[in-house]
Amino acid sequence: MMEQKDNFNALYEITKTINSILDPSELLDKVLEIAMTHLSAERGFVMLADQNAELGYTVVTFKNFNSQQAGNEFAASSSVVKRVLESGEPILTFDAMSDERFESSASIIAQKILSIICIPLRTGERITGAVYLDSSKSRKAFTEDALKFLTIFGNLSAIAIENAQRYSALQKENVRLKSEVNTPQLFSNIIGSSEKWLRALEIVRRVLDVDVAVLITGESGTGKELIARAIHDNGLRKGKPFVVVNASALPEQLIESELFGYVRGSFTGANTDKKGLVEVANGGTLFLDEIGELPLSLQGKILRLLQEKEYRRVGDTKNKNADIRIIAATNKNLEAEVKAGKFREDLYFRLNVIGIHLPPLRERRDDIPLLANYFLKRAAENYKRPVESIHPDAMQMLLANQWKGNVREFQNAIERAVVLCRGTQLTKEDFIFGAEDSSALQKHSMTLADFERQIIEATLKEMNGNRTRTAERLGVSLRWLQYRLKEWSNE
């Protein structure tokens, strides 16, 4: 009667343990402590499933084993535990040294183990581990009643352990998600959930707190500058300058002086010293867009900037230090350019410490509905249009398009449609592609000039009046944009 009461008290204790301990490690220690105390065991350990372990299981907690010899001592019990894990049945032996089931285990004899009790841990039909107890002090240290108790105890423990592990996993995931949410404006304007896109963003996330060079590759219009800005705005140099240099937009003879600056008298017209963009970016990030267009004559100087963190202004005799992070981007295959002798191999390797490839829009079609609604909402606000949604037929058309200009072309298409729309929902007729432009504009009672002006003014507003970025965004030259703005100012 007394033993039944003790069993009840022990089971009550494990129930309290389940309700009060959610840390897996702490719970496992407590489970072993209760089992050993109630059964007066000399030693014990708990083993759990582990796919990475050689035997598929690993010891997670133990008591009264020599910590320096624990591996050898656990090995002495391996034949017992292996039998329990394979059969799913508990083992109780009153005299292990004379038990024929373990006569081949020299280690049991060497350690003079007498009594052993071992039960499997089950969750449903799945065996998740085992509890092992032994004693070398007396035979029959464990009874049949002890086996019944430990079996029930083990079932309760298995449930408790699994719940604690799940809770711990949820806590870790919660911490991860909170860290993402709390990161200021992290990726707030980067839309997409397709596998390839998320894979690229994961690399972006990993380089935020590491001040290394990054090379972003991808077709034109895939969002390379957007990603570069995200790295800067959420990285170690946030709040410092982010300077964009488009190698394809500058004449070859001007790139060096624009990048590094010059000193007075270095060439005709150099009447004063001028800071270069490298110096302007000091403390922040220098974004070298279209790096594949950089002349070979300048590539060595960029390599020196990367390696030595120093540069020399045109006409100067002294080097200047540069505290900058360099992010480069290209739509070219730089490996092919290296083989063709058009790009320095050492510069390529130095830039490509971390490579991020952005997939074309045709490879992330799952993101098209998300992007469409995002650009629609933004365009409706910018152009003060009452457009709220996209008709399913129009969405199917967007999904079927190849979008050779990628997200940039896609965004322009949505913005044009919003401007042309006369209702609250975009239809197929609101979208114009290529040769259809003129007739579509006539059908919507808007001249091409009116449409062009509306798009330019809205984009200029979006870029906070920055004409260079507006021209890049629209895919036109800065000179053409300035001509248009001057033309309208004279009206």
PDB file of C-alpha atoms in Angstrom, residues 191-412:
ATOM      1  CA  ILE A 191       8.254  42.772 -52.557  1.00  0.00           C
ATOM      2  CA  GLY A 192       8.289  39.040 -53.224  1.00  0.00           C
ATOM      3  CA  SER A 193       7.902  35.597 -51.672  1.00  0.00           C
ATOM      4  CA  SER A 194       9.031  33.248 -54.454  1.00  0.00           C
ATOM      5  CA  GLU A 195      11.724  30.703 -53.598  1.00  0.00           C
ATOM      6  CA  LYS A 196      14.497  32.240 -55.714  1.00  0.00           C
ATOM      7  CA  TRP A 197      13.747  35.738 -54.466  1.00  0.00           C
ATOM      8  CA  LEU A 198      13.703  34.688 -50.798  1.00  0.00           C
ATOM      9  CA  ARG A 199      16.980  32.843 -51.328  1.00  0.00           C
ATOM     10  CA  ALA A 200      18.562  36.093 -52.540  1.00  0.00           C
ATOM     11  CA  LEU A 201      17.088  38.047 -49.620  1.00  0.00           C
ATOM     12  CA  GLU A 202      18.472  35.526 -47.140  1.00  0.00           C
ATOM     13  CA  ILE A 203      21.979  36.248 -48.437  1.00  0.00           C
ATOM     14  CA  VAL A 204      21.231  39.973 -48.140  1.00  0.00           C
ATOM     15  CA  ARG A 205      20.167  39.451 -44.536  1.00  0.00           C
ATOM     16  CA  ARG A 206      23.416  37.643 -43.736  1.00  0.00           C
ATOM     17  CA  VAL A 207      25.691  40.412 -45.048  1.00  0.00           C
ATOM     18  CA  LEU A 208      24.032  43.274 -43.181  1.00  0.00           C
ATOM     19  CA  ASP A 209      26.374  43.068 -40.197  1.00  0.00           C
ATOM     20  CA  VAL A 210      29.505  42.131 -42.157  1.00  0.00           C
ATOM     21  CA  ASP A 211      31.403  44.953 -43.870  1.00  0.00           C
ATOM     22  CA  VAL A 212      32.507  43.020 -46.975  1.00  0.00           C
ATOM     23  CA  ALA A 213      32.342  43.713 -50.696  1.00  0.00           C
ATOM     24  CA  VAL A 214      29.175  42.487 -52.402  1.00  0.00           C
ATOM     25  CA  LEU A 215      28.589  41.793 -56.099  1.00  0.00           C
ATOM     26  CA  ILE A 216      24.951  41.870 -57.215  1.00  0.00           C
ATOM     27  CA  THR A 217      24.219  40.264 -60.576  1.00  0.00           C
ATOM     28  CA  GLY A 218      21.070  40.064 -62.648  1.00  0.00           C
ATOM     29  CA  GLU A 219      19.399  41.327 -65.788  1.00  0.00           C
ATOM     30  CA  SER A 220      18.517  44.998 -66.192  1.00  0.00           C
ATOM     31  CA  GLY A 221      15.470  45.957 -64.175  1.00  0.00           C
ATOM     32  CA  THR A 222      15.703  43.182 -61.579  1.00  0.00           C
ATOM     33  CA  GLY A 223      16.264  45.582 -58.665  1.00  0.00           C
ATOM     34  CA  LYS A 224      20.018  45.624 -58.130  1.00  0.00           C
ATOM     35  CA  GLU A 225      20.146  49.189 -56.796  1.00  0.00           C
ATOM     36  CA  LEU A 226      17.149  48.476 -54.565  1.00  0.00           C
ATOM     37  CA  ILE A 227      19.016  45.566 -52.982  1.00  0.00           C
ATOM     38  CA  ALA A 228      22.197  47.631 -52.626  1.00  0.00           C
ATOM     39  CA  ARG A 229      20.237  50.344 -50.817  1.00  0.00           C
ATOM     40  CA  ALA A 230      18.649  47.747 -48.521  1.00  0.00           C
ATOM     41  CA  ILE A 231      22.101  46.451 -47.560  1.00  0.00           C
ATOM     42  CA  HIS A 232      23.287  49.995 -46.833  1.00  0.00           C
ATOM     43  CA  ASP A 233      20.155  51.223 -45.036  1.00  0.00           C
ATOM     44  CA  ASN A 234      20.068  48.217 -42.705  1.00  0.00           C
ATOM     45  CA  GLY A 235      23.795  47.558 -42.404  1.00  0.00           C
ATOM     46  CA  LEU A 236      26.692  48.822 -40.329  1.00  0.00           C
ATOM     47  CA  ARG A 237      26.921  52.079 -42.321  1.00  0.00           C
ATOM     48  CA  LYS A 238      23.249  53.091 -42.205  1.00  0.00           C
ATOM     49  CA  GLY A 239      22.751  56.825 -41.857  1.00  0.00           C
ATOM     50  CA  LYS A 240      25.996  57.488 -43.731  1.00  0.00           C
ATOM     51  CA  PRO A 241      26.266  58.469 -47.441  1.00  0.00           C
ATOM     52  CA  PHE A 242      25.076  56.083 -50.140  1.00  0.00           C
ATOM     53  CA  VAL A 243      26.693  57.217 -53.384  1.00  0.00           C
ATOM     54  CA  VAL A 244      25.746  55.740 -56.758  1.00  0.00           C
ATOM     55  CA  VAL A 245      28.201  55.634 -59.656  1.00  0.00           C
ATOM     56  CA  ASN A 246      26.823  54.366 -62.954  1.00  0.00           C
ATOM     57  CA  ALA A 247      29.869  53.335 -64.983  1.00  0.00           C
ATOM     58  CA  SER A 248      27.844  53.128 -68.197  1.00  0.00           C
ATOM     59  CA  ALA A 249      26.470  56.669 -67.863  1.00  0.00           C
ATOM     60  CA  LEU A 250      29.831  58.460 -67.625  1.00  0.00           C
ATOM     61  CA  PRO A 251      32.181  59.071 -70.568  1.00  0.00           C
ATOM     62  CA  GLU A 252      35.426  57.100 -70.173  1.00  0.00           C
ATOM     63  CA  GLN A 253      37.545  60.247 -69.977  1.00  0.00           C
ATOM     64  CA  LEU A 254      35.476  61.591 -67.057  1.00  0.00           C
ATOM     65  CA  ILE A 255      35.058  58.479 -64.903  1.00  0.00           C
ATOM     66  CA  GLU A 256      38.402  58.760 -63.091  1.00  0.00           C
ATOM     67  CA  SER A 257      37.983  62.419 -62.147  1.00  0.00           C
ATOM     68  CA  GLU A 258      34.348  61.837 -61.096  1.00  0.00           C
ATOM     69  CA  LEU A 259      35.336  58.883 -58.934  1.00  0.00           C
ATOM     70  CA  PHE A 260      38.544  60.122 -57.356  1.00  0.00           C
ATOM     71  CA  GLY A 261      38.344  63.895 -57.799  1.00  0.00           C
ATOM     72  CA  TYR A 262      41.182  66.133 -58.978  1.00  0.00           C
ATOM     73  CA  VAL A 263      43.519  68.859 -57.806  1.00  0.00           C
ATOM     74  CA  ARG A 264      43.762  72.351 -59.173  1.00  0.00           C
ATOM     75  CA  GLY A 265      45.810  72.587 -62.367  1.00  0.00           C
ATOM     76  CA  SER A 266      45.752  68.872 -63.111  1.00  0.00           C
ATOM     77  CA  PHE A 267      44.194  69.562 -66.516  1.00  0.00           C
ATOM     78  CA  THR A 268      42.731  72.402 -68.547  1.00  0.00           C
ATOM     79  CA  GLY A 269      39.683  73.752 -66.729  1.00  0.00           C
ATOM     80  CA  ALA A 270      40.677  72.362 -63.321  1.00  0.00           C
ATOM     81  CA  ASN A 271      40.631  75.758 -61.619  1.00  0.00           C
ATOM     82  CA  THR A 272      39.927  74.403 -58.125  1.00  0.00           C
ATOM     83  CA  ASP A 273      40.269  71.169 -56.203  1.00  0.00           C
ATOM     84  CA  LYS A 274      37.233  68.917 -56.531  1.00  0.00           C
ATOM     85  CA  LYS A 275      36.100  66.043 -54.336  1.00  0.00           C
ATOM     86  CA  GLY A 276      35.460  62.752 -56.057  1.00  0.00           C
ATOM     87  CA  LEU A 277      32.519  60.463 -55.341  1.00  0.00           C
ATOM     88  CA  VAL A 278      34.791  58.162 -53.312  1.00  0.00           C
ATOM     89  CA  GLU A 279      35.481  61.029 -50.914  1.00  0.00           C
ATOM     90  CA  VAL A 280      31.804  62.016 -50.856  1.00  0.00           C
ATOM     91  CA  ALA A 281      30.945  58.445 -49.843  1.00  0.00           C
ATOM     92  CA  ASN A 282      33.482  58.402 -46.988  1.00  0.00           C
ATOM     93  CA  GLY A 283      32.074  56.522 -43.998  1.00  0.00           C
ATOM     94  CA  GLY A 284      29.272  55.096 -46.109  1.00  0.00           C
ATOM     95  CA  THR A 285      28.729  52.963 -49.191  1.00  0.00           C
ATOM     96  CA  LEU A 286      29.921  53.405 -52.768  1.00  0.00           C
ATOM     97  CA  PHE A 287      27.598  51.609 -55.183  1.00  0.00           C
ATOM     98  CA  LEU A 288      29.359  50.872 -58.476  1.00  0.00           C
ATOM     99  CA  ASP A 289      26.501  50.150 -60.851  1.00  0.00           C
ATOM    100  CA  GLU A 290      27.257  48.470 -64.189  1.00  0.00           C
ATOM    101  CA  ILE A 291      30.782  47.655 -63.013  1.00  0.00           C
ATOM    102  CA  GLY A 292      31.206  45.526 -66.138  1.00  0.00           C
ATOM    103  CA  GLU A 293      31.382  48.742 -68.189  1.00  0.00           C
ATOM    104  CA  LEU A 294      34.368  50.062 -66.241  1.00  0.00           C
ATOM    105  CA  PRO A 295      37.389  50.629 -68.539  1.00  0.00           C
ATOM    106  CA  LEU A 296      40.367  48.319 -67.981  1.00  0.00           C
ATOM    107  CA  SER A 297      42.524  51.377 -67.330  1.00  0.00           C
ATOM    108  CA  LEU A 298      40.490  52.124 -64.196  1.00  0.00           C
ATOM    109  CA  GLN A 299      39.974  48.589 -62.933  1.00  0.00           C
ATOM    110  CA  GLY A 300      43.421  48.468 -61.312  1.00  0.00           C
ATOM    111  CA  LYS A 301      42.643  51.641 -59.354  1.00  0.00           C
ATOM    112  CA  ILE A 302      39.353  50.181 -58.128  1.00  0.00           C
ATOM    113  CA  LEU A 303      41.257  47.052 -57.071  1.00  0.00           C
ATOM    114  CA  ARG A 304      43.655  49.214 -55.050  1.00  0.00           C
ATOM    115  CA  LEU A 305      40.686  50.998 -53.484  1.00  0.00           C
ATOM    116  CA  LEU A 306      39.268  47.628 -52.416  1.00  0.00           C
ATOM    117  CA  GLN A 307      42.522  46.133 -51.169  1.00  0.00           C
ATOM    118  CA  GLU A 308      44.357  49.075 -49.654  1.00  0.00           C
ATOM    119  CA  LYS A 309      41.422  51.375 -48.877  1.00  0.00           C
ATOM    120  CA  GLU A 310      43.268  54.246 -50.551  1.00  0.00           C
ATOM    121  CA  TYR A 311      43.172  56.195 -53.817  1.00  0.00           C
ATOM    122  CA  ARG A 312      44.805  59.154 -55.535  1.00  0.00           C
ATOM    123  CA  ARG A 313      43.078  62.192 -57.020  1.00  0.00           C
ATOM    124  CA  VAL A 314      43.852  63.095 -60.620  1.00  0.00           C
ATOM    125  CA  GLY A 315      46.991  65.255 -60.665  1.00  0.00           C
ATOM    126  CA  ASP A 316      47.827  64.592 -56.997  1.00  0.00           C
ATOM    127  CA  THR A 317      51.098  63.118 -55.694  1.00  0.00           C
ATOM    128  CA  LYS A 318      49.743  61.761 -52.428  1.00  0.00           C
ATOM    129  CA  ASN A 319      47.307  58.969 -51.621  1.00  0.00           C
ATOM    130  CA  LYS A 320      44.124  59.531 -49.632  1.00  0.00           C
ATOM    131  CA  ASN A 321      42.473  57.010 -47.317  1.00  0.00           C
ATOM    132  CA  ALA A 322      38.938  55.792 -47.984  1.00  0.00           C
ATOM    133  CA  ASP A 323      36.600  54.435 -45.313  1.00  0.00           C
ATOM    134  CA  ILE A 324      33.890  52.964 -47.524  1.00  0.00           C
ATOM    135  CA  ARG A 325      32.022  49.782 -48.270  1.00  0.00           C
ATOM    136  CA  ILE A 326      31.857  48.867 -51.944  1.00  0.00           C
ATOM    137  CA  ILE A 327      28.817  47.205 -53.458  1.00  0.00           C
ATOM    138  CA  ALA A 328      28.981  46.527 -57.187  1.00  0.00           C
ATOM    139  CA  ALA A 329      26.349  45.427 -59.676  1.00  0.00           C
ATOM    140  CA  THR A 330      26.292  44.230 -63.258  1.00  0.00           C
ATOM    141  CA  ASN A 331      24.001  42.672 -65.829  1.00  0.00           C
ATOM    142  CA  LYS A 332      26.999  41.114 -67.562  1.00  0.00           C
ATOM    143  CA  ASN A 333      28.555  37.692 -67.081  1.00  0.00           C
ATOM    144  CA  LEU A 334      31.813  38.838 -65.511  1.00  0.00           C
ATOM    145  CA  GLU A 335      33.360  35.366 -65.682  1.00  0.00           C
ATOM    146  CA  ALA A 336      32.932  35.491 -69.456  1.00  0.00           C
ATOM    147  CA  GLU A 337      34.314  39.046 -69.485  1.00  0.00           C
ATOM    148  CA  VAL A 338      37.380  37.825 -67.577  1.00  0.00           C
ATOM    149  CA  LYS A 339      37.961  35.034 -70.109  1.00  0.00           C
ATOM    150  CA  ALA A 340      37.597  37.552 -72.934  1.00  0.00           C
ATOM    151  CA  GLY A 341      40.222  39.788 -71.339  1.00  0.00           C
ATOM    152  CA  LYS A 342      37.750  42.624 -70.769  1.00  0.00           C
ATOM    153  CA  PHE A 343      37.662  42.420 -66.975  1.00  0.00           C
ATOM    154  CA  ARG A 344      40.480  41.834 -64.500  1.00  0.00           C
ATOM    155  CA  GLU A 345      40.306  38.451 -62.803  1.00  0.00           C
ATOM    156  CA  ASP A 346      41.793  39.751 -59.534  1.00  0.00           C
ATOM    157  CA  LEU A 347      39.210  42.540 -59.391  1.00  0.00           C
ATOM    158  CA  TYR A 348      36.397  40.069 -60.079  1.00  0.00           C
ATOM    159  CA  PHE A 349      37.479  37.829 -57.200  1.00  0.00           C
ATOM    160  CA  ARG A 350      37.902  40.826 -54.911  1.00  0.00           C
ATOM    161  CA  LEU A 351      34.429  42.150 -55.703  1.00  0.00           C
ATOM    162  CA  ASN A 352      32.754  38.770 -55.542  1.00  0.00           C
ATOM    163  CA  VAL A 353      33.421  38.080 -51.848  1.00  0.00           C
ATOM    164  CA  ILE A 354      29.660  37.732 -51.496  1.00  0.00           C
ATOM    165  CA  GLY A 355      27.635  37.206 -54.663  1.00  0.00           C
ATOM    166  CA  ILE A 356      23.895  37.862 -54.829  1.00  0.00           C
ATOM    167  CA  HIS A 357      22.063  36.867 -58.011  1.00  0.00           C
ATOM    168  CA  LEU A 358      18.649  38.427 -58.622  1.00  0.00           C
ATOM    169  CA  PRO A 359      16.323  36.272 -60.735  1.00  0.00           C
ATOM    170  CA  PRO A 360      14.467  37.792 -63.708  1.00  0.00           C
ATOM    171  CA  LEU A 361      10.747  38.380 -63.247  1.00  0.00           C
ATOM    172  CA  ARG A 362       9.870  35.489 -65.575  1.00  0.00           C
ATOM    173  CA  GLU A 363      11.503  33.151 -63.021  1.00  0.00           C
ATOM    174  CA  ARG A 364       9.459  34.516 -60.127  1.00  0.00           C
ATOM    175  CA  ARG A 365       5.962  34.684 -61.599  1.00  0.00           C
ATOM    176  CA  ASP A 366       4.437  33.892 -58.202  1.00  0.00           C
ATOM    177  CA  ASP A 367       5.478  37.410 -57.179  1.00  0.00           C
ATOM    178  CA  ILE A 368       3.622  39.146 -60.020  1.00  0.00           C
ATOM    179  CA  PRO A 369       0.267  39.503 -58.165  1.00  0.00           C
ATOM    180  CA  LEU A 370       2.085  40.910 -55.107  1.00  0.00           C
ATOM    181  CA  LEU A 371       4.099  43.345 -57.211  1.00  0.00           C
ATOM    182  CA  ALA A 372       1.057  44.352 -59.262  1.00  0.00           C
ATOM    183  CA  ASN A 373      -0.997  45.289 -56.205  1.00  0.00           C
ATOM    184  CA  TYR A 374       1.953  47.061 -54.578  1.00  0.00           C
ATOM    185  CA  PHE A 375       2.687  49.200 -57.654  1.00  0.00           C
ATOM    186  CA  LEU A 376      -1.035  49.797 -58.256  1.00  0.00           C
ATOM    187  CA  LYS A 377      -1.554  51.198 -54.768  1.00  0.00           C
ATOM    188  CA  ARG A 378       1.518  53.414 -55.009  1.00  0.00           C
ATOM    189  CA  ALA A 379       0.656  54.695 -58.498  1.00  0.00           C
ATOM    190  CA  ALA A 380      -2.954  55.389 -57.506  1.00  0.00           C
ATOM    191  CA  GLU A 381      -1.687  57.561 -54.642  1.00  0.00           C
ATOM    192  CA  ASN A 382       0.945  59.341 -56.749  1.00  0.00           C
ATOM    193  CA  TYR A 383      -1.381  60.068 -59.689  1.00  0.00           C
ATOM    194  CA  LYS A 384      -4.496  60.570 -57.526  1.00  0.00           C
ATOM    195  CA  ARG A 385      -6.486  57.889 -59.347  1.00  0.00           C
ATOM    196  CA  PRO A 386      -9.384  55.898 -57.774  1.00  0.00           C
ATOM    197  CA  VAL A 387      -8.024  52.552 -59.031  1.00  0.00           C
ATOM    198  CA  GLU A 388      -8.346  49.817 -56.384  1.00  0.00           C
ATOM    199  CA  SER A 389      -7.893  46.428 -58.067  1.00  0.00           C
ATOM    200  CA  ILE A 390      -6.965  44.426 -61.176  1.00  0.00           C
ATOM    201  CA  HIS A 391      -9.456  42.337 -63.135  1.00  0.00           C
ATOM    202  CA  PRO A 392      -8.605  38.588 -63.155  1.00  0.00           C
ATOM    203  CA  ASP A 393      -8.300  38.606 -66.965  1.00  0.00           C
ATOM    204  CA  ALA A 394      -5.797  41.453 -66.759  1.00  0.00           C
ATOM    205  CA  MET A 395      -3.853  39.608 -64.077  1.00  0.00           C
ATOM    206  CA  GLN A 396      -3.669  36.520 -66.294  1.00  0.00           C
ATOM    207  CA  MET A 397      -2.285  38.692 -69.069  1.00  0.00           C
ATOM    208  CA  LEU A 398       0.370  40.067 -66.720  1.00  0.00           C
ATOM    209  CA  LEU A 399       1.302  36.548 -65.634  1.00  0.00           C
ATOM    210  CA  ALA A 400       1.674  35.422 -69.262  1.00  0.00           C
ATOM    211  CA  ASN A 401       3.932  38.313 -70.336  1.00  0.00           C
ATOM    212  CA  GLN A 402       7.689  37.631 -70.609  1.00  0.00           C
ATOM    213  CA  TRP A 403       8.718  40.992 -69.070  1.00  0.00           C
ATOM    214  CA  LYS A 404      12.095  41.289 -70.775  1.00  0.00           C
ATOM    215  CA  GLY A 405      12.654  44.540 -68.882  1.00  0.00           C
ATOM    216  CA  ASN A 406      11.829  42.760 -65.623  1.00  0.00           C
ATOM    217  CA  VAL A 407      10.433  44.656 -62.614  1.00  0.00           C
ATOM    218  CA  ARG A 408      11.264  48.063 -64.095  1.00  0.00           C
ATOM    219  CA  GLU A 409       9.188  47.334 -67.215  1.00  0.00           C
ATOM    220  CA  PHE A 410       6.462  45.752 -65.079  1.00  0.00           C
ATOM    221  CA  GLN A 411       6.232  48.803 -62.812  1.00  0.00           C
ATOM    222  CA  ASN A 412       6.032  51.151 -65.789  1.00  0.00           C
TER     223      ASN A 412
END
